Coordinates of C-alpha atoms and ligand atoms in Angstrom, one line a residue:
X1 CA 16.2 10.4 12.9
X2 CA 14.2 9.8 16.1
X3 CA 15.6 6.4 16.9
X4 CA 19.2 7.5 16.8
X5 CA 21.2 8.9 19.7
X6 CA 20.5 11.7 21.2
X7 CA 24.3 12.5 21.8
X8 CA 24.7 12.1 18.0
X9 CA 21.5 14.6 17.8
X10 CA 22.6 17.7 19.8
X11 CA 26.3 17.5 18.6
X12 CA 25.1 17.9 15.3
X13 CA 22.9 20.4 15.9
X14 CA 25.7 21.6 17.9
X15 CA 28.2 21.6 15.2
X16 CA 26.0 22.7 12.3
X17 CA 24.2 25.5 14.4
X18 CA 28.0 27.3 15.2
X19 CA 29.2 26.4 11.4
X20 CA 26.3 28.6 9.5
X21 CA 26.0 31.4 12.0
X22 CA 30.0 31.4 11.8
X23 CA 30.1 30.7 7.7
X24 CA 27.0 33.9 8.1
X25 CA 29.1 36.4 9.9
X26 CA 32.4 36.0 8.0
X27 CA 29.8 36.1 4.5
X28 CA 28.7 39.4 5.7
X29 CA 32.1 40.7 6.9
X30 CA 33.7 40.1 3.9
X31 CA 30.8 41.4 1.6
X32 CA 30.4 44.5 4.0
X33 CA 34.3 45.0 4.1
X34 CA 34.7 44.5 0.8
X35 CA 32.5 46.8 -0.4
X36 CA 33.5 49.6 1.7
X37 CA 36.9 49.0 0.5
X38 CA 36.2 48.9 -3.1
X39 CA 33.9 52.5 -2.5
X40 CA 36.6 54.3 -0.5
X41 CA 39.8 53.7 -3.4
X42 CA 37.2 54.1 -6.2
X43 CA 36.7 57.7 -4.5
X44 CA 40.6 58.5 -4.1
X45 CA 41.5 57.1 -7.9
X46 CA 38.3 59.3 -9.0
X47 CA 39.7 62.6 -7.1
X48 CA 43.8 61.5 -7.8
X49 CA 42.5 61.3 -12.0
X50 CA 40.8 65.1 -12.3
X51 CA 43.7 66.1 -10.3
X52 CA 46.2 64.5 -12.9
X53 CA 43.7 65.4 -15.7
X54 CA 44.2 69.2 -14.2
X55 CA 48.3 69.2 -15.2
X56 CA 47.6 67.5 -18.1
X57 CA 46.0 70.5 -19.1
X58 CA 48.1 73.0 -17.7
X59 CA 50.9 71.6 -19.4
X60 CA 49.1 71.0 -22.6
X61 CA 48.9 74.9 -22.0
X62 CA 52.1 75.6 -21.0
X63 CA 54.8 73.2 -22.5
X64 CA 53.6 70.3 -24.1
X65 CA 57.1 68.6 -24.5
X66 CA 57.0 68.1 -21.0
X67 CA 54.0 65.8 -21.0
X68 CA 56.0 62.7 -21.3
X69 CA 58.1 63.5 -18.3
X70 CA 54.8 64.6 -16.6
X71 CA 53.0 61.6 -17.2
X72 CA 56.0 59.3 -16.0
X73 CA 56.0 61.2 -12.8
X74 CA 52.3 60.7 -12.1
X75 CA 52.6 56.6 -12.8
X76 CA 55.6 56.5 -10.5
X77 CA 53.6 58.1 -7.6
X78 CA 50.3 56.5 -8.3
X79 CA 51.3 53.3 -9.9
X80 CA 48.3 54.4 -12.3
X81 CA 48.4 54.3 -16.0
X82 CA 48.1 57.6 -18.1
X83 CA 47.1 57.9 -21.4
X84 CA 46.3 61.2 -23.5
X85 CA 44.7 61.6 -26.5
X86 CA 44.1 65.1 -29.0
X87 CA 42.3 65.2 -32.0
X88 CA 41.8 61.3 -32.2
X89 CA 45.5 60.2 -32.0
X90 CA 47.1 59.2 -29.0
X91 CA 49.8 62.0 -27.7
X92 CA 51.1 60.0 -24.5
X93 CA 51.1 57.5 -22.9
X94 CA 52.9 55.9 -19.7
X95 CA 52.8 52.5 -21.0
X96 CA 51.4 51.7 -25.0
X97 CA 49.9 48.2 -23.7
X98 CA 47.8 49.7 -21.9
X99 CA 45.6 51.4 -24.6
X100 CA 43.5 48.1 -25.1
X101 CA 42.4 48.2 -21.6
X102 CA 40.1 51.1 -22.5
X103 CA 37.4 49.8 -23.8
X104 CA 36.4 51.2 -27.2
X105 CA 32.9 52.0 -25.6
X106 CA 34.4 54.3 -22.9
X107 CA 36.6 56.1 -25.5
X108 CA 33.5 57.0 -27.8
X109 CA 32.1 58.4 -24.4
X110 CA 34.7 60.5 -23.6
X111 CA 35.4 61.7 -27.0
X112 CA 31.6 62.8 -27.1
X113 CA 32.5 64.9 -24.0
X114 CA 30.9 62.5 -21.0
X115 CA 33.4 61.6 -18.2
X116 CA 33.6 58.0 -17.1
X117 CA 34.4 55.8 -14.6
X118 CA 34.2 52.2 -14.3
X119 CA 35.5 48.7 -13.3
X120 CA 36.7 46.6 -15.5
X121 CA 38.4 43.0 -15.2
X122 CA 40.6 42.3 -17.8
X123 CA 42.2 38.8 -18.4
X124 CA 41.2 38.2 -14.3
X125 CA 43.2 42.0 -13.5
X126 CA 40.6 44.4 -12.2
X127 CA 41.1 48.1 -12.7
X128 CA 39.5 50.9 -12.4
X129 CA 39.1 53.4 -15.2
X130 CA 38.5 57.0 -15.2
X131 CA 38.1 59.0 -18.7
X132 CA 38.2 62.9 -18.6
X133 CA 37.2 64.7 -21.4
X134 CA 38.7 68.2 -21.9
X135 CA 37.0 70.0 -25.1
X136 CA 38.6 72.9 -25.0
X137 CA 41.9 71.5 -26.1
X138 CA 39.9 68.9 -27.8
X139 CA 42.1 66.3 -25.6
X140 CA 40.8 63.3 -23.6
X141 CA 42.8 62.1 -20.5
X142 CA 42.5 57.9 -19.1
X143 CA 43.4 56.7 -16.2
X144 CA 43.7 53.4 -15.4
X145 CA 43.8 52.0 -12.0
X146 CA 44.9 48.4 -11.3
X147 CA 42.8 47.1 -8.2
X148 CA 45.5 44.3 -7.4
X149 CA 46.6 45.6 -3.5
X150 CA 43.0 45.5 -3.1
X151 CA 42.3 41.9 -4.1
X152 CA 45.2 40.7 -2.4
X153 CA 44.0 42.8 1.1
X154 CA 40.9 41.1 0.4
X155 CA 42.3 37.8 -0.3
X156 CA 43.8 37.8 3.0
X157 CA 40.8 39.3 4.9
X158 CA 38.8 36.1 3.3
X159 CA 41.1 33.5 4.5
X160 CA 40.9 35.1 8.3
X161 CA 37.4 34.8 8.2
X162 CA 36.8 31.7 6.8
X163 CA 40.1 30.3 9.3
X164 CA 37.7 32.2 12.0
X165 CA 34.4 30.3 11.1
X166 CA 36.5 27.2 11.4
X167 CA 37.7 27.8 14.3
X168 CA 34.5 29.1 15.7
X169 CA 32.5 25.8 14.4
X170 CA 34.9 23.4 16.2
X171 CA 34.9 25.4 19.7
X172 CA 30.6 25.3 19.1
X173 CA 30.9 21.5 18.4
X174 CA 33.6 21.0 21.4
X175 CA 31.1 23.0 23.6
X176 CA 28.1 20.8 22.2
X177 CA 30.4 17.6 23.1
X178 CA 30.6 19.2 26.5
X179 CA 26.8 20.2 26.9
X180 CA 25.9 17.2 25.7
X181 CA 27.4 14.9 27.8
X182 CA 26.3 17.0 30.9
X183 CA 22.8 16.6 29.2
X184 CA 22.9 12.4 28.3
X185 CA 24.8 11.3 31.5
X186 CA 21.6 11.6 34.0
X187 CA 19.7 9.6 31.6
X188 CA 22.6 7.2 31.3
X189 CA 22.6 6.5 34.9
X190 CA 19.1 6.2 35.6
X191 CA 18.9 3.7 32.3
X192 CA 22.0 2.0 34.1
X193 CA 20.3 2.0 37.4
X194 CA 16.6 1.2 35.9
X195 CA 18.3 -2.0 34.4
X196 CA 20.1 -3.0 37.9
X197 CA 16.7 -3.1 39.1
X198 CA 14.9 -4.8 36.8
X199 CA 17.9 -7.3 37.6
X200 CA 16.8 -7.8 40.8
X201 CA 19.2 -5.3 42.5
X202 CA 16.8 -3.8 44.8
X203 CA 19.2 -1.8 46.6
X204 CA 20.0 0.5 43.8
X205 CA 19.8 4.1 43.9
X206 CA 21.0 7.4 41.9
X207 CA 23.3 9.6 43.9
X208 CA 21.7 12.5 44.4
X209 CA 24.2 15.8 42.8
X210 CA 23.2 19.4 43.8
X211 CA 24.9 20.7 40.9
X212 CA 21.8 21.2 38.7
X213 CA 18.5 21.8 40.3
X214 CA 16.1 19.4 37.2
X215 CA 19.0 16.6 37.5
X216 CA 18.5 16.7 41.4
X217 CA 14.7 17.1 40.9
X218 CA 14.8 13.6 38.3
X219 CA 17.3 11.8 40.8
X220 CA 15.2 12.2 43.8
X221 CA 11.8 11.9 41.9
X222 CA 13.6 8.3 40.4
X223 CA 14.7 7.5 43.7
X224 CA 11.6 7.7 45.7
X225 CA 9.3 5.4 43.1
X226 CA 11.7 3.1 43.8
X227 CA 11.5 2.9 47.4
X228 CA 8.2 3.3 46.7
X229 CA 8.2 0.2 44.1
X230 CA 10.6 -1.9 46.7
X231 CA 8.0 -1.1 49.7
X232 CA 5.0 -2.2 47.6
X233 CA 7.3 -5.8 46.8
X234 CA 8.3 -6.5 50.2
X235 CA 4.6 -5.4 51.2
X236 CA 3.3 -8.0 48.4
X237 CA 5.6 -11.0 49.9
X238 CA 4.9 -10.5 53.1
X239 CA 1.3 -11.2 52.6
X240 CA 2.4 -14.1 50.3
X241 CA 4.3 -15.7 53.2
X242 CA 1.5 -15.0 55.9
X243 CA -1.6 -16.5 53.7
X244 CA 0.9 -19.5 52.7
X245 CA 1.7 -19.6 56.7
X246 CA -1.5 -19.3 57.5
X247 CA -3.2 -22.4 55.2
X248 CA 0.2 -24.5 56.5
X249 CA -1.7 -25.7 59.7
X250 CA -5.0 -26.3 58.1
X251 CA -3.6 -28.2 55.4
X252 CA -1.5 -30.5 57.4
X253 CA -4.3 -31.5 59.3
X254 CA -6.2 -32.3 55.9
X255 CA -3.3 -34.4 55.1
X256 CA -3.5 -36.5 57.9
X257 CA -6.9 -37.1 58.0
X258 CA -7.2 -37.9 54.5
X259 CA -4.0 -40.1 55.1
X260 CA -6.5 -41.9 58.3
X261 CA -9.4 -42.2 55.2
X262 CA -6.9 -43.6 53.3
X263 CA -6.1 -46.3 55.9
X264 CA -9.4 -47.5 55.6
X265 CA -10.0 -47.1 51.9
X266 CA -11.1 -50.6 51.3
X267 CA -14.3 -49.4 53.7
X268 CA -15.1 -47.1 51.1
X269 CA -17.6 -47.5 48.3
X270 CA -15.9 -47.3 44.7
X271 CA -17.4 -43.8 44.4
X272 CA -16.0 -42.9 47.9
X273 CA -12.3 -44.2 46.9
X274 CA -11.9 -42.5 43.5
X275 CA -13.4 -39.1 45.5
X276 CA -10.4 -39.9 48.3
X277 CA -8.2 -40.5 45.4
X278 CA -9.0 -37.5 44.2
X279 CA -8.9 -35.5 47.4
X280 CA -5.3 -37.0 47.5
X281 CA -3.8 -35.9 44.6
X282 CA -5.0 -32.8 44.6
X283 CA -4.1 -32.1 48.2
X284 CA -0.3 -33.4 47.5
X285 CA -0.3 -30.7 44.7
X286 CA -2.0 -27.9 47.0
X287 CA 0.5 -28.8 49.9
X288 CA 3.4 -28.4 47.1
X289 CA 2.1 -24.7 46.1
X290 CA 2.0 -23.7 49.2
X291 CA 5.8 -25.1 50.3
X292 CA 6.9 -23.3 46.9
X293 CA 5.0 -20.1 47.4
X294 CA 6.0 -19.9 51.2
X295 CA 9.3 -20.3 49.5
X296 CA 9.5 -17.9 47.0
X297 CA 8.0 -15.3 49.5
X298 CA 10.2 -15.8 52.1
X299 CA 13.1 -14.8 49.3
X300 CA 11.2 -12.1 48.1
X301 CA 10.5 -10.5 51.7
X302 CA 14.4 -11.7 52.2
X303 CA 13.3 -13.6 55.8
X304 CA 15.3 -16.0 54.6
X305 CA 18.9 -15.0 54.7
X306 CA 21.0 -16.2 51.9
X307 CA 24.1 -18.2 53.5
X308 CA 26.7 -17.8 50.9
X309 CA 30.1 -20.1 51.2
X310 CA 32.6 -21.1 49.0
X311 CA 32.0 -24.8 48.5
X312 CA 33.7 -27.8 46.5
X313 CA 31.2 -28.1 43.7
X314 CA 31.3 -31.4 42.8
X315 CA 31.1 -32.8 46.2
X316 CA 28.4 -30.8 46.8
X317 CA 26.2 -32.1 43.4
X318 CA 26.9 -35.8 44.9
X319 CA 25.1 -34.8 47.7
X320 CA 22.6 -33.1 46.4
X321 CA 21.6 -35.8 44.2
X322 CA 21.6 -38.4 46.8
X323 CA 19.7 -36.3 49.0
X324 CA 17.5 -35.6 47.0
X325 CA 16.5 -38.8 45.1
X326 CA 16.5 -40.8 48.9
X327 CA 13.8 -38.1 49.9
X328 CA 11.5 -38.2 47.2
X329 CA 12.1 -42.2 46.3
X330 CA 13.7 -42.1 43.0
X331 CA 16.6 -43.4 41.2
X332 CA 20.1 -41.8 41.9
X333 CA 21.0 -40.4 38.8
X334 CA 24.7 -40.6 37.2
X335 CA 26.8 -37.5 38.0
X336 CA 29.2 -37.3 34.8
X337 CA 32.3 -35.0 35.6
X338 CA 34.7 -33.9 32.2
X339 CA 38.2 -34.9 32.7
X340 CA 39.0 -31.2 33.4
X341 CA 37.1 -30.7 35.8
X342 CA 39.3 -31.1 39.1
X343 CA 37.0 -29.9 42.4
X344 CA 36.6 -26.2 41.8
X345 CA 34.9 -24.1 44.3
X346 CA 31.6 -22.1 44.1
X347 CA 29.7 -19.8 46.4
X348 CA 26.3 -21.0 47.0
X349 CA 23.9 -21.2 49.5
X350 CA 23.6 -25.1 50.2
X351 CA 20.3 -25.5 50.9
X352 CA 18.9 -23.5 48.1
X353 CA 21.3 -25.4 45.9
X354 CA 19.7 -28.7 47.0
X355 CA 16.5 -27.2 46.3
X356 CA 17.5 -26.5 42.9
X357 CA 18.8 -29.9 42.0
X358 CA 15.6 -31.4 43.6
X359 CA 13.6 -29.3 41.3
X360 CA 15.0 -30.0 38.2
X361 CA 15.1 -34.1 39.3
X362 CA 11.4 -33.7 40.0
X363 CA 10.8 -32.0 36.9
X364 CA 12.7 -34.4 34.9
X365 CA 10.6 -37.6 36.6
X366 CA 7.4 -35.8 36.5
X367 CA 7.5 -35.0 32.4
X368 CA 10.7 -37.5 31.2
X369 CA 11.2 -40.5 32.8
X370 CA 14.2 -39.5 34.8
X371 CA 17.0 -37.5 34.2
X372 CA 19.7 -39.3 32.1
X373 CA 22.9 -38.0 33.4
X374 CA 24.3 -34.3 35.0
X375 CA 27.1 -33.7 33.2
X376 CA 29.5 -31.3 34.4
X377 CA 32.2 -28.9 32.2
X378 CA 34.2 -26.0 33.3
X379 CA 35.6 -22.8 31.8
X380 CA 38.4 -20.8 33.6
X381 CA 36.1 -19.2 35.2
X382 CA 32.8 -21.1 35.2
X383 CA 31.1 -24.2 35.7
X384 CA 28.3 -25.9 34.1
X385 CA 25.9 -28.3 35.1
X386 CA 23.6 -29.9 32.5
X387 CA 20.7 -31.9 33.3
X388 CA 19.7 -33.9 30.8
X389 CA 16.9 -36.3 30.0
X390 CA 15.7 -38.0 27.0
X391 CA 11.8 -36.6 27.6
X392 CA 10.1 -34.6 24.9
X393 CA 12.2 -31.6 25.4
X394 CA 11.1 -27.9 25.9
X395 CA 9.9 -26.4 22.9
X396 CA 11.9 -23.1 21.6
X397 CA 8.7 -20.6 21.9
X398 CA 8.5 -21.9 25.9
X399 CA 12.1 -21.9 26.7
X400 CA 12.0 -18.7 28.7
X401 CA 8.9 -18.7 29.8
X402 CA 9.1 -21.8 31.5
X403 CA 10.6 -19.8 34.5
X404 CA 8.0 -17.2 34.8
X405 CA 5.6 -17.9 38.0
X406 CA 2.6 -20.2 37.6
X407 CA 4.1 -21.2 33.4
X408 CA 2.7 -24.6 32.6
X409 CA 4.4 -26.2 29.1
X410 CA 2.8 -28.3 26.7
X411 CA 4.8 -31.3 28.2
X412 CA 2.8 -30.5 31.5
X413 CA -0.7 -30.3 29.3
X414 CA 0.1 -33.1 27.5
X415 CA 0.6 -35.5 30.0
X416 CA -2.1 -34.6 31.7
X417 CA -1.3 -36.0 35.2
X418 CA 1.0 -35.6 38.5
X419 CA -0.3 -31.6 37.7
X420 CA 2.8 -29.1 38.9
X421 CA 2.3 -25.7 40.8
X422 CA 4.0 -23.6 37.8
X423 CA 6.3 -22.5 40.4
X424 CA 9.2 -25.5 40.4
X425 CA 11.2 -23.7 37.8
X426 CA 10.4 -20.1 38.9
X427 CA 12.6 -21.2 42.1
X428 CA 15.2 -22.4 40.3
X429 CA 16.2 -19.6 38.3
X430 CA 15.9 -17.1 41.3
X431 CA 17.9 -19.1 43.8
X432 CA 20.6 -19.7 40.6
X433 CA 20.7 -15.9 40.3
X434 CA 21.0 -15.3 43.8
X435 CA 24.2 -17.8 43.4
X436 CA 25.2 -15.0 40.6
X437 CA 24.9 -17.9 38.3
X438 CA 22.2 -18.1 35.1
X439 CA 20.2 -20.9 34.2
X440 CA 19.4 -21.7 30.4
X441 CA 16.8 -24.6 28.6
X442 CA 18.7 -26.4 25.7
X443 CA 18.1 -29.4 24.1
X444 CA 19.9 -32.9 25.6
X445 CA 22.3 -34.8 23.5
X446 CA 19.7 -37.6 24.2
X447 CA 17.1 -35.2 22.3
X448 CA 15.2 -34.0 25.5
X449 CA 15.7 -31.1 28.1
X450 CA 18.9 -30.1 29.4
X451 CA 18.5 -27.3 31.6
X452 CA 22.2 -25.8 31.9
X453 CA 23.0 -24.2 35.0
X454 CA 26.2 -21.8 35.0
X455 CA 28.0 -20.7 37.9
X456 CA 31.4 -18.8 38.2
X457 CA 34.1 -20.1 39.8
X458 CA 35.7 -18.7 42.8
X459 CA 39.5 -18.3 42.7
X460 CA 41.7 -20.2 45.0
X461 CA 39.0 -20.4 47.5
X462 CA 38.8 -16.7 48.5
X463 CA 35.6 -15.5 50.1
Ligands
ADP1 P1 5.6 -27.4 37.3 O1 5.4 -27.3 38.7 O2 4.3 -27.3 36.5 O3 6.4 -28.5 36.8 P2 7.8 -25.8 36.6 O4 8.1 -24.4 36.8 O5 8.7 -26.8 37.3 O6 6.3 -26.1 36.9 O7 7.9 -26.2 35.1 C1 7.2 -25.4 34.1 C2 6.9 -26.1 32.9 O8 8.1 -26.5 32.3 C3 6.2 -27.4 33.1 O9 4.8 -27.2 33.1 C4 6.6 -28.3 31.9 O10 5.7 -28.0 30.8 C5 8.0 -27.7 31.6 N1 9.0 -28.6 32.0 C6 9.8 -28.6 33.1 N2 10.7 -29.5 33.2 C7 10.6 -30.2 32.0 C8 11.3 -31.4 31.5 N3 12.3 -32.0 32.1 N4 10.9 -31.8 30.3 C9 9.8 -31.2 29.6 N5 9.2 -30.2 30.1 C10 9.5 -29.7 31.3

């Protein structure tokens, strides 16, 4: 029950909290009601039957033909049932079926002189009988009842209440829906927001309501940690970019005096070339971390504005390619196009697009051999670029992580030489996302890597 929605939670309780108190009040109406009811005609039939038993006896006294006439009279203005016995046989009676409804057991009462009074149901009719005895004419007088206005007032009085509880369990649940969704929606928007972030939408903030004071209090509270978080990030790159800045100048000067040393390498002892060997390599990988970190903090701090145009994509891979494989000296690799695939346009920054095709040409010469081929396909609305080599692939557990910061793979372990910074990748992905593109590792129809770069195409070259 804890893991599902809270929405789902408080309509429920909602719902089912307005349907027992409802189902609770109309159970005690109708018991209360009904019993009150009942009482009150059980009263009136008592008082109407020692009243009628009264001029039975009179006119036992008087003129007992006239019984008969008096006992129609009494069931036409009560619509009760009179029946009169003497000396154990019945005299009168306002309607002869009616004898079986006195119970045998009352009778004997009566006839030993105790008046009665009871409810009956008989065959699903209730009535209400009432047995007076009078001894001195040895005569006992029954009246029966029938309780059917009664049921049917009650019937009706049921069906308002339970109509009522009905009607009050779905206004409770409509005003639970209501409540509800004031409740959820703040948490909505700051999960909403929350994930904008974690997406890289810095920017994002809650709009601050004044309509209820804890919301306001949660916006604002929400707000500030993530200025707070943002000031702490731009804080974090900043110092990034200055200690990066900072070893540029030394480093440079390293490079060229080990590149003097190396000029006279054949000076050198053995020992003394495999230690300026060593110095080399490791300086060419130093000098790479720090272009890559001064990079990626640069982004961060956003020093480095993003210049966004619309651009013809393909034209723009050719380049890429060629730039990139004259500058670091290696071979031009093919740049397959599908048929479908006419020039469509993309909004990228160039440089940083450069930067990500030189990355992934790197990668694929550093741990493949090469890449094979890009091979380019198109939706209606995006484009992909594969890279693909015929190296030893990414394996499935590393596919993500090979774009966190400072991720090494197996491939890198296993080779065991031309170390990277971790950072290559890392790049990649964030200048892609930048681009509002993704970028995905698969595996290569040739078996090895294909990283897969998505972008979404821009209509008719708008802006
Ligand atoms: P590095 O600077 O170490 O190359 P990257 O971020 O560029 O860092 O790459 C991270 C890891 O991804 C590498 O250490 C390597 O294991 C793996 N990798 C990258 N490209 C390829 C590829 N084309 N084939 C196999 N593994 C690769």
């Amino acid at each position: 029950m804890r893991r599902r929605s809270l929405r789902l939670r408080l309509l429920v309780t909602f719902g089912l909290g307005s349907f027992i108190l409802s189902s609770m009040f109309a159970s005690l109406t109708y018991f209360g009601v009904q019993r009150l009811l009942v009482n009150n005609q059980q009263q009136t039939d008592l008082r109407q039957s020692y009243v009628n038993a009264a001029l039975v006896r009179s006119t036992l006294y008087t003129s007992p033909p006239q019984l008969s006439n008096l006992l129609t009279s009494i069931q036409k203005a009560t619509a009760s049932i009179v029946l009169v016995q003497t000396h154990n046989q019945w005299l009168a009676r306002s309607d002869a079926s009616s004898t079986k409804d006195v119970s045998k057991g009352i009778i004997k009462l009566v006839n030993d002189g105790h008046p009665v009074q009871q409810t009956l149901n008989v065959n699903g009719q209730v009535i209400f009988v009432v047995g007076v005895p009078i001894p001195a004419v040895e005569t006992q007088v029954f009246e029966v009842f029938p309780l059917a206005n009664l049921e049917h007032t009650l019937r009706v009085l049921l069906l308002v209440l339970v109509l009522g509880a009905l009607a009050t369990s779905i206004i409770g649940m409509s005003g639970g829906l209501w409540v509800t969704r004031r409740a959820v929606r703040p948490l909505e928007e700051v999960s909403l927001a929350a994930a904008l972030i974690a997406d890289g939408a810095l920017t994002t903030r809650l709009v601050v309501t004044q309509a209820d004071r804890e919301v306001q209090q949660l916006t604002e509270s929400f707000n500030e940690m993530v200025s707070q978080l943002v000031q702490r990030l731009e804080r974090d790159a900043r110092f990034a970019s200055d200690v990066s800045h900072e070893l540029r100048s030394p480093l440079t000067t390293l490079a060229t005096t080990a590149s003097v040393l190396q000029q006279h390498r054949a000076d050198l002892s053995p020992a003394g070339q495999e230690s300026l060997d060593l110095l080399l390599a490791d300086l060419s990988i130093f000098q790479s971390l720090v272009e890559d970190l001064l990079e990626m903090a640069r982004s961060d701090a956003g020093a480095v504005p993003l210049v966004m145009e619309s651009v013809e994509a393909i034209e723009l891979l050719h380049q890429s390619v060629r730039s990139s494989a004259r500058r670091h000296g290696l071979d031009e690799p093919v740049v397959e196009v599908d048929a479908n695939v006419d020039d469509p346009l993309v909004r990228v920054d160039r440089r940083r697009f450069e930067r990500v095709i030189t990355n992934l040409l790197d990668n694929a010469h550093r741990y493949a051999r090469g890449v094979i081929a890009l091979r380019v396909t198109r939706t209606a609305t995006q484009l992909f670029i594969n890279v693909d080599d015929a190296g030893p692939g990414i394996p499935v557990d590393e596919r993500d992580a090979v774009f966190e910061r400072f991720f090494r793979g197996r491939a890198a372990h296993d080779r065991g030489i031309a170390r990277g910074t971790g950072l290559g990748l890392a790049l990649v992905r964030d200048h892609v996302r930048a681009f509002g593109g993704t970028i995905a590792v698969l595996e290569s129809p040739e078996g090895g890597a294909r990283f897969q770069i998505v972008l979404p195409i821009v209509e008719g070259g708008q802006e």
